[in-house]
């Protein structure tokens, strides 16, 4: 697996149902679903903690949500309360905070593009064309850029 | 973490209790066996002291010992040395404890269950329709508000209690070491004292010989307490403190074995049973324990324990503490540091947890038993046992500090008790101890509200080696998450799943199932389908193995219903599992069938069709298309048919549409009006089209698919005594239902992966009444992947519930989601109705514009009831006619190749003159486009059929036309529920161009008196331009104009006056011809009778055959077209007038409209011209002659009219306008006034004048003025030359009018006036005399706005010089 790659990215709707989840070892998708779902608790905790203090000017990037034995889970919440979660292999040392931040930023841009699509019905799950045939040759981030609506 | 029944204090207290060993003689053992208990078990229920004890600490302060419990165990020597893990037996025990402790199914007495119930949301909380967010919020609220704190997990407590008690003693700590030993001897023994001595030696041997590592003893000088057990009498008791001082006291402990007193045993029994489990004894049959104990015995035992504790145990402990303290103080100057170190190290009260993570260094370092560190530890443990927490705390600290400085031992979590802070330092030597530590500290943290820390601690304790422990701890951790101030529900759920997984690995199926079920509540219906499927699948599996197949079925059902994202293989497995489980659930003898989850039924897409499926064609007969399920519903079309039906019903009911009229709907779907019960006819099938959708990626095989229904027989019509009887085929046992409604069965119905497919299911009702179609029944099996499908097949049903449209009328409707009724599936079966089929013969698909074709139509009554009132209406009324005269219907074969027209031979002598006939319009005209079909006797008997000729005329506009016919008929019987029936037919006709005809009329310049039989202004010339505009080169060779006819109320074509008398007028492609006719007014006697609209038809044949245009079909089509045009014209004029009225600014409106009337009447012609043609067409090397007619309506003189409606061309390029134009200003139609006066000049054509003799030549010229209008007209005649260009005035070329050069006259209506003028010529030449300018205006007109009258033709005069 590429070292510059997250193992799972997820876009969660404001109402906490998944809009898009994609993980690289596809055979263990369920585990990532559970991980992402559980991380929402922490996300909500962080939002409620930060939200009170800073109001609108809060930082979208939430940082490391929690570490598990194998993974590190990072969170990001847009102003419209859409949550992005990126799961990184904890053995992966090349991805530091800055890289994660830029990943989230890219993800956010792609998400905005999807939302700008006039044919997309907000609230529908997002379908993305598999970025590469095997899904392996993705560098820097698990590319969501060709997020397309089916 | 779930709340425990015990408080934390109790729990901590009870976790650390002084251990007392019991050594029994054989005889004493035998005595106690009477109660089926050993001595320790006998004492155990009474081990909690009810009164307070006292103890003095080293500083001689009195401490109260409250509620002390002691633990009494039989002394068992075991060679086991490893204490790092639990023995298999212990594990088995723990496992048994946990599995035996289940949440009870009935929530009657169990508090736990009540709490659980709060947690288990009742089913109605999670309706599928609710959006996720609200469900989520609801769940959160529910969890918060639910008495979560009261949720108990008794299995966990049981586990904990047992775990703590069964913990083996270890070297580094002393909590589980025995403090005292009870030596029990029976009074029945021969020499009890000897026996005591033997036991005492035995104890000494066990403790000091070193043979046994287990049990362990607290201090070398164990307290020995001698008990003499006396059945019926007394127990003698020796109190030995240090083996040295011995005093003997007697205490009565009576055990009355002879009294079979069984009352009040229930309480004892439960306690004892509990005790029995504690001590590894096999569970005995209930009721056998302590059967011989009386109440008094209870008191005695209690008293005995109290005595033992207060007088033996506590003083012993007190002494030991003091000794230890003295030793320590003497060895180390510790006392100073005891309390100071505390604050520094544990300022925050948090226990350092890092040490847990480095367990490697523990090995290898062992302390000698008498090391001072251990001594401190020993003292601390002792203090803890007697609830002397302050001292214990300080001691622990000292010990810990020492250990730490040695970098050796590890310790664990802090513990807090009461208001004081007690950090309980644990040495985390092995898993068992770590677990104990975790259990304790978690409980304590929890009581402090530090749930998150507790959870972390608990989760850390999970490991691979013990599934049971991991499961329990994970569950507790999960509960911790939900008890946090911001409940972390998802973490709860996730840990519940983990816990469930471990439970199932530990073989605790019930607990596993419970965990998964609880986690399910969080994941349910929130879009996390993958997780949901996984949980559902596990729940299903577990439920099935636990013999709860209903739950299993529900869970599997959920997986299948969900829009699953699983792979096809996985789904196939799910499906098979589901079917297997389902099959095992069904005993096969259920009365009502179960609901199946698959495939999904798209119920609102259900369509219902009433009636037989139509044959489309039968031989060369073409059946009416009617309605079928294959047609898509079209809102516009439906409205069109409804409109047509309204016309028909109105015509059948004397022009009025009944109030209760409802359009017939043969095919019901989601867009039709389904508010009323549809009406079906008995013995006519009802076809229901059900839309199935397979959500899975594997194919499904349905078989024996049929409809389920309920039927209520009409009470009134049935002669039975039962009035309201409901019959249904829902029960499998139902017999004889086919006599009422026959349901057709589809044997095989395959649904591919993710396919949506429709099934058409037929019902045939045999009785009248109310039918309710309730659902479908079928066998469900996995797709045809193999042969095994047959055995994995279940039969079940699905309901068809159709929600009506959403209501949106009242505020309540708008606020909530309400649906109206939908009665698609609830037809009323009514009495037999007639059923008609219509066939068309020789019906063309392509026609030339205006082509006339004869076809035949056959009406067939296929029912058992006579029908009548046959009518038809069409969207294109001018397209067809049945003929208006009573024509004998010829069969199509005999009339083959015949012209559709009726002809007579042309009378040769009057070839160019018209033959006339007068026809009343009423003979042809049909009101409102509805045609009553002239069948014989107007009734069609059952089985009878009749054939009628039908003439068709190609539409005037080219292109493809969709022509809709609606046939109407009703039953010969009256008063039925269904008043009438209709039959639809749609044809597509492709019309191609034929001829274009343009006609114009102008007044003839022939002076009126030249015409013999006519009044002055009536002579009119009609010019007809005919052009062949057919573009189909291959098809039509040429057109022949066969005949030109006219039809009008006032005018007629009189004569064919083409100068070229070439009879046949042939037109090849793109050729054009001009025909001239003279038209005259009809005879006034005929024309004036306006009451009856009579039309004069005059025919001018160009060939040798004359077509009588006033008969069928020519006349029919003429009138059909005419009515259409007038309808349109009325529409247009009414529109215009409304516009002008709305303007409201014209005071002169009345006058001007009068004027226009006058002008109109004057120039009005209203002559309809019918051009009948023949087209020679070559088709398949065969020459065909097609005939047709085109109509031109000449409205006014001077205006050109065309057979191609101008609209047609104009409509093509109409710009889209966003702003409505201002209505065009009403201009006085001055152009129309130029036709008021007709002028004629009469003069000699040549005049010879000797200019030489006389220079001036005077010629008299007569100007005839005829007033064409019916109003008085003022006329001004100006004879002066108009000076167009004064410079170029050529005197020579000019002549002059002499005499009066200007006249002002008044002409009465229709008056003809002659003026004699003098023209003066100066020289010979050719002059145009037509220079007088005539101005005219109606007399009523006050304003002068005379209009110059037409001066069309030059009037030439030749003046020659003589």
mmCIF file with all atom_site columns, C-alpha atoms in Angstrom, chain B residues 380 663 688 1191 1263:
data_model
loop_
_atom_site.group_PDB
_atom_site.id
_atom_site.type_symbol
_atom_site.label_atom_id
_atom_site.label_alt_id
_atom_site.label_comp_id
_atom_site.label_asym_id
_atom_site.label_entity_id
_atom_site.label_seq_id
_atom_site.pdbx_PDB_ins_code
_atom_site.Cartn_x
_atom_site.Cartn_y
_atom_site.Cartn_z
_atom_site.occupancy
_atom_site.B_iso_or_equiv
_atom_site.pdbx_formal_charge
_atom_site.auth_seq_id
_atom_site.auth_comp_id
_atom_site.auth_asym_id
_atom_site.auth_atom_id
_atom_site.pdbx_PDB_model_num
ATOM 1 C CA . UNK B 1 380  ? -2.181  -1.939 55.099  1.00 0.00 ? 380  UNK B CA 1
ATOM 2 C CA . UNK B 1 663  ? -65.692 9.090  -16.775 1.00 0.00 ? 663  UNK B CA 1
ATOM 3 C CA . UNK B 1 688  ? -53.966 -6.582 -11.649 1.00 0.00 ? 688  UNK B CA 1
ATOM 4 C CA . UNK B 1 1191 ? -63.544 22.720 -49.824 1.00 0.00 ? 1191 UNK B CA 1
ATOM 5 C CA . UNK B 1 1263 ? -72.615 55.839 -66.264 1.00 0.00 ? 1263 UNK B CA 1
#
